Coordinates of C-alpha atoms and ligand atoms in Angstrom, one line a residue:
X223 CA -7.5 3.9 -19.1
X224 CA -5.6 1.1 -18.0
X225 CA -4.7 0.6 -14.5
X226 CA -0.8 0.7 -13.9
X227 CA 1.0 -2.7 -12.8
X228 CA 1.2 -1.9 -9.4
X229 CA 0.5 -5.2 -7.7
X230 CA 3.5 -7.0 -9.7
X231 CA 6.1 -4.4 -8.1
X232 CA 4.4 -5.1 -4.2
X233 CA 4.9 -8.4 -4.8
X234 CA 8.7 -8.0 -5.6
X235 CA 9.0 -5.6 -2.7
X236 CA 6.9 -8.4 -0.3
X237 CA 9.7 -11.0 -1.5
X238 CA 12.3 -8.9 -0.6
X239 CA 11.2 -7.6 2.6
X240 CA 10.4 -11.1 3.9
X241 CA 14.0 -12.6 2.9
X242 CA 14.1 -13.8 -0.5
X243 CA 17.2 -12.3 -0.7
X244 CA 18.6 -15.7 -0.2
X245 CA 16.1 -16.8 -3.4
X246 CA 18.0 -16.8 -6.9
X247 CA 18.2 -13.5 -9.0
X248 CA 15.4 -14.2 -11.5
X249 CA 12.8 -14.6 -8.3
X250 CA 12.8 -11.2 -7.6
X251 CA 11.4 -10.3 -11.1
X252 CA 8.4 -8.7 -11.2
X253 CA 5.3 -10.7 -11.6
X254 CA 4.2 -11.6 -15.1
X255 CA 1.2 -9.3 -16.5
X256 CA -1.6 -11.9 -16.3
X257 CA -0.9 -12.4 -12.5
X258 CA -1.3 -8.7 -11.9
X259 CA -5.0 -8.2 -13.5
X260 CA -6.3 -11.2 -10.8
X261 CA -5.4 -9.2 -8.2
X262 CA -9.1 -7.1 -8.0
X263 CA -8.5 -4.0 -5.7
X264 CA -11.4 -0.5 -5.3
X265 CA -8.4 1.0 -6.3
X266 CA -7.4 -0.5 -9.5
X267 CA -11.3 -0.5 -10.3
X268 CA -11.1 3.1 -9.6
X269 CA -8.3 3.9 -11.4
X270 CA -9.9 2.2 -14.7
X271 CA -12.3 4.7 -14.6
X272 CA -9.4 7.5 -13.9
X273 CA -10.9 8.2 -10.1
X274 CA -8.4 8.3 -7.9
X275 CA -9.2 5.7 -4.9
X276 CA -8.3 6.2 -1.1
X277 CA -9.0 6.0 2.6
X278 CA -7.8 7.5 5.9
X279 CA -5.0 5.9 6.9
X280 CA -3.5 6.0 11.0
X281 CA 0.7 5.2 11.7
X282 CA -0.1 4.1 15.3
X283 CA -2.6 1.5 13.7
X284 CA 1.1 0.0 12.5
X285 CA 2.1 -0.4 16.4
X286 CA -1.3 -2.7 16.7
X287 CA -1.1 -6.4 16.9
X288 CA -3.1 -6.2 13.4
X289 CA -0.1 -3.7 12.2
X290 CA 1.1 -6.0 9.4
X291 CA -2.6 -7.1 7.9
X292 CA -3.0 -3.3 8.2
X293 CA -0.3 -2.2 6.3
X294 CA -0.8 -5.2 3.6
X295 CA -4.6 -3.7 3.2
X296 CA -3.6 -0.5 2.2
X297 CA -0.3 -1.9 -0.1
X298 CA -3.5 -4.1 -1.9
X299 CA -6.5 -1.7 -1.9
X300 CA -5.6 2.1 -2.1
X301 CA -3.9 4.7 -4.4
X302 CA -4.3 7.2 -2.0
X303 CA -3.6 7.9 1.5
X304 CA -5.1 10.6 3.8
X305 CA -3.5 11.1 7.1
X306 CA -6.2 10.8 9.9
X307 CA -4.3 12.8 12.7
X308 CA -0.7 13.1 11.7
X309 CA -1.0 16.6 10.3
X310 CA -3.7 17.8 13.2
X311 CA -2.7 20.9 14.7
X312 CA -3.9 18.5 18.0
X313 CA -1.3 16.1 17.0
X314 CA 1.7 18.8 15.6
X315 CA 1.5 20.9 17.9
X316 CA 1.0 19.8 21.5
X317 CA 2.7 22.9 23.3
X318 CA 3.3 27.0 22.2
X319 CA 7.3 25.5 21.5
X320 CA 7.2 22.1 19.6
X321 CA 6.2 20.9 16.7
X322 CA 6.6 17.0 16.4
X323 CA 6.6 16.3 12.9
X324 CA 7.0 12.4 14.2
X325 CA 4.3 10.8 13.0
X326 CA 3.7 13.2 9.4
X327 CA 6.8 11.6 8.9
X328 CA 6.4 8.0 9.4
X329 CA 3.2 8.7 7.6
X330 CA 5.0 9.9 4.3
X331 CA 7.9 7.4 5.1
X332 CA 5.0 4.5 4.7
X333 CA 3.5 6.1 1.6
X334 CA 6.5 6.6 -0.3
X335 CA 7.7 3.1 0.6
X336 CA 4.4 2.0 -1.7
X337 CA 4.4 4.7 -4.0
X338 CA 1.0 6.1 -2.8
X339 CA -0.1 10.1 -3.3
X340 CA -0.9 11.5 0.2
X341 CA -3.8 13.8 1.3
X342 CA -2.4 16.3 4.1
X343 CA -5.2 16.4 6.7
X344 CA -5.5 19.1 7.6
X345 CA -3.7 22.6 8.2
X346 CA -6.5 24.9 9.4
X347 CA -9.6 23.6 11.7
X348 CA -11.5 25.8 14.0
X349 CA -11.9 21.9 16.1
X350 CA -9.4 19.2 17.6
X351 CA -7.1 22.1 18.7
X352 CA -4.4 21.3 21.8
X353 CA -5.4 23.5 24.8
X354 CA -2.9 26.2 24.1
X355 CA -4.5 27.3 20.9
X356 CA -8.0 27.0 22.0
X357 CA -6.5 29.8 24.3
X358 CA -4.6 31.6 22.0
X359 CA -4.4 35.4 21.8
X360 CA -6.4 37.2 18.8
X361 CA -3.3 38.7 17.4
X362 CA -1.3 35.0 17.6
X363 CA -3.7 33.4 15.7
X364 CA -2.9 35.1 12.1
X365 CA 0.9 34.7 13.4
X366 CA 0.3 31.5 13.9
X367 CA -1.7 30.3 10.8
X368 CA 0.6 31.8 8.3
X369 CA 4.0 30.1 10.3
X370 CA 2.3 26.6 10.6
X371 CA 1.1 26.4 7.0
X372 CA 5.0 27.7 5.4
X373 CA 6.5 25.1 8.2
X374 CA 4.5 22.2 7.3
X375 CA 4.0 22.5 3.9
X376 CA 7.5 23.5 3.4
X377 CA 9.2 20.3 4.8
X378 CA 6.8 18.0 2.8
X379 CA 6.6 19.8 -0.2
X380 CA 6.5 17.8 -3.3
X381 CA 5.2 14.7 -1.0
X382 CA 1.9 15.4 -0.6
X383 CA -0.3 15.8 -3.2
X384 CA -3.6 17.7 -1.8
X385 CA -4.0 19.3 1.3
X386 CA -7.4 20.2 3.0
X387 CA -6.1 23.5 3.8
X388 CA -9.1 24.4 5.8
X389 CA -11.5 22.0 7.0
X390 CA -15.4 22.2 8.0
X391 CA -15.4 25.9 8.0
X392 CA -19.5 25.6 8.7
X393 CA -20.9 24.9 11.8
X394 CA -24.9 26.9 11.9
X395 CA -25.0 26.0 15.3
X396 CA -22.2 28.7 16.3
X397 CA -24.4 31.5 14.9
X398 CA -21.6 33.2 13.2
X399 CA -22.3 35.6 10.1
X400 CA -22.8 33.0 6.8
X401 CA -22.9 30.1 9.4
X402 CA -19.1 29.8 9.6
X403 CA -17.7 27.7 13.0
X404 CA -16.3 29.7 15.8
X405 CA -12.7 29.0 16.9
X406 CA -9.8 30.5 17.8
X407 CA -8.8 31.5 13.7
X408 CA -12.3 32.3 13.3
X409 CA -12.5 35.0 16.3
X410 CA -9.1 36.8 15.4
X411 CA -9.7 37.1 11.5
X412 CA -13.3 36.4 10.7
X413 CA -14.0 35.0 7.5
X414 CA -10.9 36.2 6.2
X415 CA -8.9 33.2 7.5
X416 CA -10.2 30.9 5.3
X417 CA -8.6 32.9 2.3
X418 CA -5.6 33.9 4.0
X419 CA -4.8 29.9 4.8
X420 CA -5.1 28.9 0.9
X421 CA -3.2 32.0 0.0
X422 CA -0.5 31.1 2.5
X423 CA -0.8 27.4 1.4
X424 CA -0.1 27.9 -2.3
X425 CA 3.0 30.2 -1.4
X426 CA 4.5 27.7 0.7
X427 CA 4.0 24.9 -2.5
X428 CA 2.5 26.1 -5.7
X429 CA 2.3 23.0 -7.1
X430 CA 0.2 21.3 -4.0
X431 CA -3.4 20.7 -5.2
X432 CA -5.1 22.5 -2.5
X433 CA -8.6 21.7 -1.0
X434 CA -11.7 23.0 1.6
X435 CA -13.1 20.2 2.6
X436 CA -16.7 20.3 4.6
X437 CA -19.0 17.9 6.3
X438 CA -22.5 17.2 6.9
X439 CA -23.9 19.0 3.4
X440 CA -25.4 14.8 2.2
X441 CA -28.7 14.9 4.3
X442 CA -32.2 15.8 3.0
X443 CA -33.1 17.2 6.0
X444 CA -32.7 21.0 7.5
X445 CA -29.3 20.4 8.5
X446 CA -28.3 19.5 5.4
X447 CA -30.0 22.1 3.4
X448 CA -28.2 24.6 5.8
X449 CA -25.0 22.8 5.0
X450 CA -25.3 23.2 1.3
X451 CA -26.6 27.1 1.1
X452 CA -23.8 28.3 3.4
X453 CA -20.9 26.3 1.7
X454 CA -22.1 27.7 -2.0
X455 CA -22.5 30.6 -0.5
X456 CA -19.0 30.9 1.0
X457 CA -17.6 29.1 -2.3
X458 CA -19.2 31.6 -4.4
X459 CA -17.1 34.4 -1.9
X460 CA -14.0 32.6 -2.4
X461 CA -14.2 32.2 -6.2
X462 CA -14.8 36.4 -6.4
X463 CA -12.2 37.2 -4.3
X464 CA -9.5 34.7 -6.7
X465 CA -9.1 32.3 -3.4
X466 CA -6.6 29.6 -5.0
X467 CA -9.0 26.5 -4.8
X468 CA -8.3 23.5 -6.7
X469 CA -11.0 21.0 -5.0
X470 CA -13.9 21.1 -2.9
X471 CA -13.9 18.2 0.0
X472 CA -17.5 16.5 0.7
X473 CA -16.7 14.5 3.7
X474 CA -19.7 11.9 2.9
X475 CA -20.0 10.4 6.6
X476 CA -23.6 8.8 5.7
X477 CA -26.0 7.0 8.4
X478 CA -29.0 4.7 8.8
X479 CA -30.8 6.8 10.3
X480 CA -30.5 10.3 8.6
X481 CA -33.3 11.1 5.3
X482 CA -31.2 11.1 1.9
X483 CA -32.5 12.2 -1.6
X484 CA -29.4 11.9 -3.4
X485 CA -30.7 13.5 -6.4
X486 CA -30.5 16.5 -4.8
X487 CA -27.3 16.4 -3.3
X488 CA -26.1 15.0 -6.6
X489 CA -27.7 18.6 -8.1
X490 CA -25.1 20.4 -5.3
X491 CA -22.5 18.7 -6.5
X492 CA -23.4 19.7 -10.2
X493 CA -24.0 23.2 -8.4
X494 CA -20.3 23.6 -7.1
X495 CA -18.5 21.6 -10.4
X496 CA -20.2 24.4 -12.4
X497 CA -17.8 26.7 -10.4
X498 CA -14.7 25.1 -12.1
X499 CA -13.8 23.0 -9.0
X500 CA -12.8 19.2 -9.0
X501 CA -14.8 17.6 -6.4
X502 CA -13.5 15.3 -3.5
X503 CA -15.7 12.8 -1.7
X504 CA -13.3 12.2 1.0
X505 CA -14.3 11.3 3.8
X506 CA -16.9 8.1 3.0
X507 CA -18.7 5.6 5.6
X508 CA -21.6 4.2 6.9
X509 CA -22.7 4.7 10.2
X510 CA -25.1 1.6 11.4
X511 CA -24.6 2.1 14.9
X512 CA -28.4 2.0 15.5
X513 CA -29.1 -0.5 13.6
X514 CA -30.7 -3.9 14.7
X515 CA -31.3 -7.0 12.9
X516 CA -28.5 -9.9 12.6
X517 CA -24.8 -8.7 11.2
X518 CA -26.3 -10.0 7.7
X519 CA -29.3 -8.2 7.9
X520 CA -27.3 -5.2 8.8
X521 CA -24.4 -5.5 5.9
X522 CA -27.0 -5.8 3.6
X523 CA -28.6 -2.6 4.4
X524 CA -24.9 -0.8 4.4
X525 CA -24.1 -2.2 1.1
X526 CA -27.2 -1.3 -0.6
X527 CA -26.8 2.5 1.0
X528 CA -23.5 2.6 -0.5
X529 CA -24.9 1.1 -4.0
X530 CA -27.6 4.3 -4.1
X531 CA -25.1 6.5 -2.8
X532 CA -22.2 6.0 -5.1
X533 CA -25.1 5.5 -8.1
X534 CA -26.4 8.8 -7.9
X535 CA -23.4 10.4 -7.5
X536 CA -20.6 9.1 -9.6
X537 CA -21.5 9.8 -12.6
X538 CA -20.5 13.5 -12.1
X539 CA -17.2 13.6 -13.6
X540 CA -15.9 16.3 -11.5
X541 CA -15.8 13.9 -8.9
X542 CA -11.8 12.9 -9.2
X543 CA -10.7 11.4 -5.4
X544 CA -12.8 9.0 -3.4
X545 CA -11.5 8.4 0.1
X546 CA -13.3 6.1 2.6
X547 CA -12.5 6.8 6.5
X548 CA -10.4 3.9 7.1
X549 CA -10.9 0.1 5.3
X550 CA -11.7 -2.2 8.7
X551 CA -14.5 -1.8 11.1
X552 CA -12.5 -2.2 13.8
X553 CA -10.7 0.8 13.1
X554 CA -13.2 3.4 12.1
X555 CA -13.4 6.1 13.6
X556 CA -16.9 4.6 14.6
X557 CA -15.3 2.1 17.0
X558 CA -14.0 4.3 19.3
X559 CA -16.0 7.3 20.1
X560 CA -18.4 6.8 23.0
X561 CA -21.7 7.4 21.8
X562 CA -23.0 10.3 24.2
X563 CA -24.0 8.8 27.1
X564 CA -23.9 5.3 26.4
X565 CA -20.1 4.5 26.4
X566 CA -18.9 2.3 23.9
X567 CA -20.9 1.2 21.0
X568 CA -22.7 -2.5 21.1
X569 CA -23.0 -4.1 19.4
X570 CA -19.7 -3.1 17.2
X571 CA -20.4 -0.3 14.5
X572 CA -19.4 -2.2 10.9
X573 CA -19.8 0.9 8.5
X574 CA -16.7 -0.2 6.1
X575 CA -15.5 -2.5 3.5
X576 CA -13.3 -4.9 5.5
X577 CA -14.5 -6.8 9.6
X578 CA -12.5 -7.0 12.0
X579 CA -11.0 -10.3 10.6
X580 CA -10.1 -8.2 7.5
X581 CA -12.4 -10.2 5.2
X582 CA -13.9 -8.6 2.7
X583 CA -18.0 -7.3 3.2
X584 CA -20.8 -6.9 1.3
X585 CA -19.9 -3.1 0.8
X586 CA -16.8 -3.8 -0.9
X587 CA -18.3 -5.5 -3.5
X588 CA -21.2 -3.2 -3.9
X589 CA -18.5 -0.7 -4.3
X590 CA -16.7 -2.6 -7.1
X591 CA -19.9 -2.9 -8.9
X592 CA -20.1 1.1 -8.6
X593 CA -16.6 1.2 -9.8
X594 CA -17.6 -1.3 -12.6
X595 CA -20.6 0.9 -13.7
X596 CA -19.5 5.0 -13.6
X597 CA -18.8 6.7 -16.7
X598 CA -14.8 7.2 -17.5
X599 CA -13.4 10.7 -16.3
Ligands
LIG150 O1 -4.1 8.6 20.8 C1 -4.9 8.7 21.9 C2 -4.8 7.6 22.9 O2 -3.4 7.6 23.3 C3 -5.7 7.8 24.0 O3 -5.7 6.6 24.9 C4 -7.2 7.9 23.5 C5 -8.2 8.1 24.6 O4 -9.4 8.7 24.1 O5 -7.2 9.0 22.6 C6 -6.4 8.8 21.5 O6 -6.5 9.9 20.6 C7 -7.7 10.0 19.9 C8 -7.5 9.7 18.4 O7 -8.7 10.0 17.7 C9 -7.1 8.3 18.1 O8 -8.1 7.4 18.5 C10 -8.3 11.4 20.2 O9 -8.6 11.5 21.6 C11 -9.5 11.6 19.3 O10 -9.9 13.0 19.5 C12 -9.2 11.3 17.9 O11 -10.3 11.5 17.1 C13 -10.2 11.7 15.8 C14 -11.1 13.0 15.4 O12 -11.1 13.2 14.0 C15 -10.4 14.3 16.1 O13 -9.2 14.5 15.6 C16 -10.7 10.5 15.0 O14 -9.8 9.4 15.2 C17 -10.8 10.9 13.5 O15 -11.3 9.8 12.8 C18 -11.7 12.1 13.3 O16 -11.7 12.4 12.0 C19 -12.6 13.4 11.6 C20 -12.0 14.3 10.5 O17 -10.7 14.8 11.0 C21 -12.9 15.4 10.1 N1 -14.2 14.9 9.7 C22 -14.9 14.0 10.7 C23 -14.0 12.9 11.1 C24 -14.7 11.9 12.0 O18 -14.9 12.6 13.2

């Protein structure tokens, strides 16, 4: 499959924006075909392959002094844009009365400006809740969870492509019946939520592609074997009971200093494909935070963790959507939460594909090459 010529219209739409209105007629005519294939991007590669390439994207990153080289990343690399907090209940709904649809909307306004798909993140989260939820009364919540998914989904309908409809529904360490997280939903509903949020979600926009996405289910360790069990488990439980699932989300937050053996998680993957799902990795980094050794020494470790990573699993062709968390170090996730105790990180965390200068790393290329080598889907 042939990747479409994408990078001719931006340029057009770059002339335009920066003046060259006052340029003659034939100037504004879309760059000639061999101009297009030099410019290399993860998500042409991608879409060569027919994966669709993306990565967490963040509005008020626009109001930075970086805004512009921001936006112009993710014009050049990505085909797909998920919202990082736009479509948090934390971020619609502050109080019991509002919902500030603000920033969803500047968020679609951007993507539809480049003609990129949108992951909704995310409708229904037992975590990142405002206060007033948190506190919410057991018979608001279902109230609440059916009104929020028909008024959300409802005004973008038909401009966003996949939702994670309910995210990280595990958490062991809540000892809950089949290891779900604890939370406001959770409490008033039990398990049940989790159905009732798709069902609600494919009333509101039967033509959405809707998705559970989960974290922490990559490591070789306990945790992870936890992680995998409970989410087949509850994936299995969905499936009997008709749940309308199109995709399962594996967020893929990797690190240094976690124990991988990505032949099994590969297996999982296998394991929940088998069920008729697509498969999302949607969430991808590297956390190096712990790390020592010179920035070189470091970026070559990342790259090569991505390398093995994306090796092992890409060749399952039920993987469709590959999201990173962001492009640029600097704005990672990773960069701004305090490590526990220790404040800031130090030296800076560098688990993406782009510094802080936005100059291309070691673990873009390493992706490329991973692009380069994966079967077709
Ligand atoms: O916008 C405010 C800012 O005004 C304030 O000065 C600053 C002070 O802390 O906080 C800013 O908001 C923070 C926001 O990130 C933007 O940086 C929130 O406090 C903080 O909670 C929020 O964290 C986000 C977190 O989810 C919770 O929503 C991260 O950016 C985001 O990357 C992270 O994403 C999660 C996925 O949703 C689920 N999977 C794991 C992933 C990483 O934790």
């Amino acid at each position: 499959m042939s990747s479409p010529p994408r990078a001719g219209i931006r340029l057009t739409r770059r002339r335009l924006l920066s003046g060259a209105a006052s340029l003659g007629a034939t100037s504004l005519l879309p760059a000639p075909g061999p101009a297009r294939e030099r410019i290399e991007s993860l998500g042409a590669l991608a879409a060569d392959k027919g994966l669709l390439f993306g990565a967490s994207f963040a509005v008020h990153e626009l109001d930075a002094p970086h805004g512009s080289q921001y936006a112009q990343l993710y014009e050049q690399e990505v085909r797909l844009l998920t919202s990082e907090l736009e479509f948090k209940l934390s971020t619609l709904r502050p109080d019991a009365r509002t919902i500030d649809f603000a920033p969803a909307d500047r968020l679609l306004a951007f993507a539809h400006a480049h003609g990129l798909p949108v992951r909704g993140h995310t409708l229904i989260w037992n975590d990142a809740l405002p206060d007033w939820i948190k506190a919410i009364d057991p018979r608001g919540a279902g109230h609440l969870l059916d009104t929020h998914i028909d008024a959300v989904m409802t005004r973008y309908k038909g401009g966003v492509r996949y939702w994670d409809v309910v995210n990280e529904p595990i958490a062991p360490w809540d000892r809950q019946p089949g290891n779900l997280r604890a939370g406001p939903f959770h409490s008033a509903l039990g398990e049940a939520y989790i159905s009732r949020s798709f069902r609600a979600a494919h009333a509101a926009d039967p033509a959405a592609r809707l998705v559970l996405n989960e974290a922490f289910t990559e490591t070789a360790d306990e945790q992870g074997e936890t992680f995998r069990r409970s989410l087949l488990a509850l994936v299995r439980r969905l499936a009997a009971d008709n749940t309308p699932i199109d995709a399962i989300g594996l967020q893929c937050h990797l690190a240094h200093r976690y124990r991988y053996d990505f032949a099994r998680f590969t297996a999982f993957i296998d394991e929940l494909a088998s069920l008729g799902y697509e498969i999302h990795l949607t969430e991808l980094d590297v956390d190096d935070r712990f790390e020592t050794g010179s920035i070189a020494e470091r970026d070559r470790r990342t790259a090569d963790l991505y390398a093995r990573f994306l090796a092992a699993v890409l060749p399952v062709r039920a993987i469709k959507v590959l999201s990173l968390w962001q492009l640029a170090d600097h704005t990672s996730w990773l960069a701004t939460t305090p490590l526990k105790g220790r404040g800031t990180p130090k030296p800076p965390p560098r688990p993406l594909v782009y510094d802080a200068s936005f100059q291309k790393k070691l673990a873009w290329h390493a992706i490329a090459d991973a692009f380069r080598a994966m079967p077709p889907r």
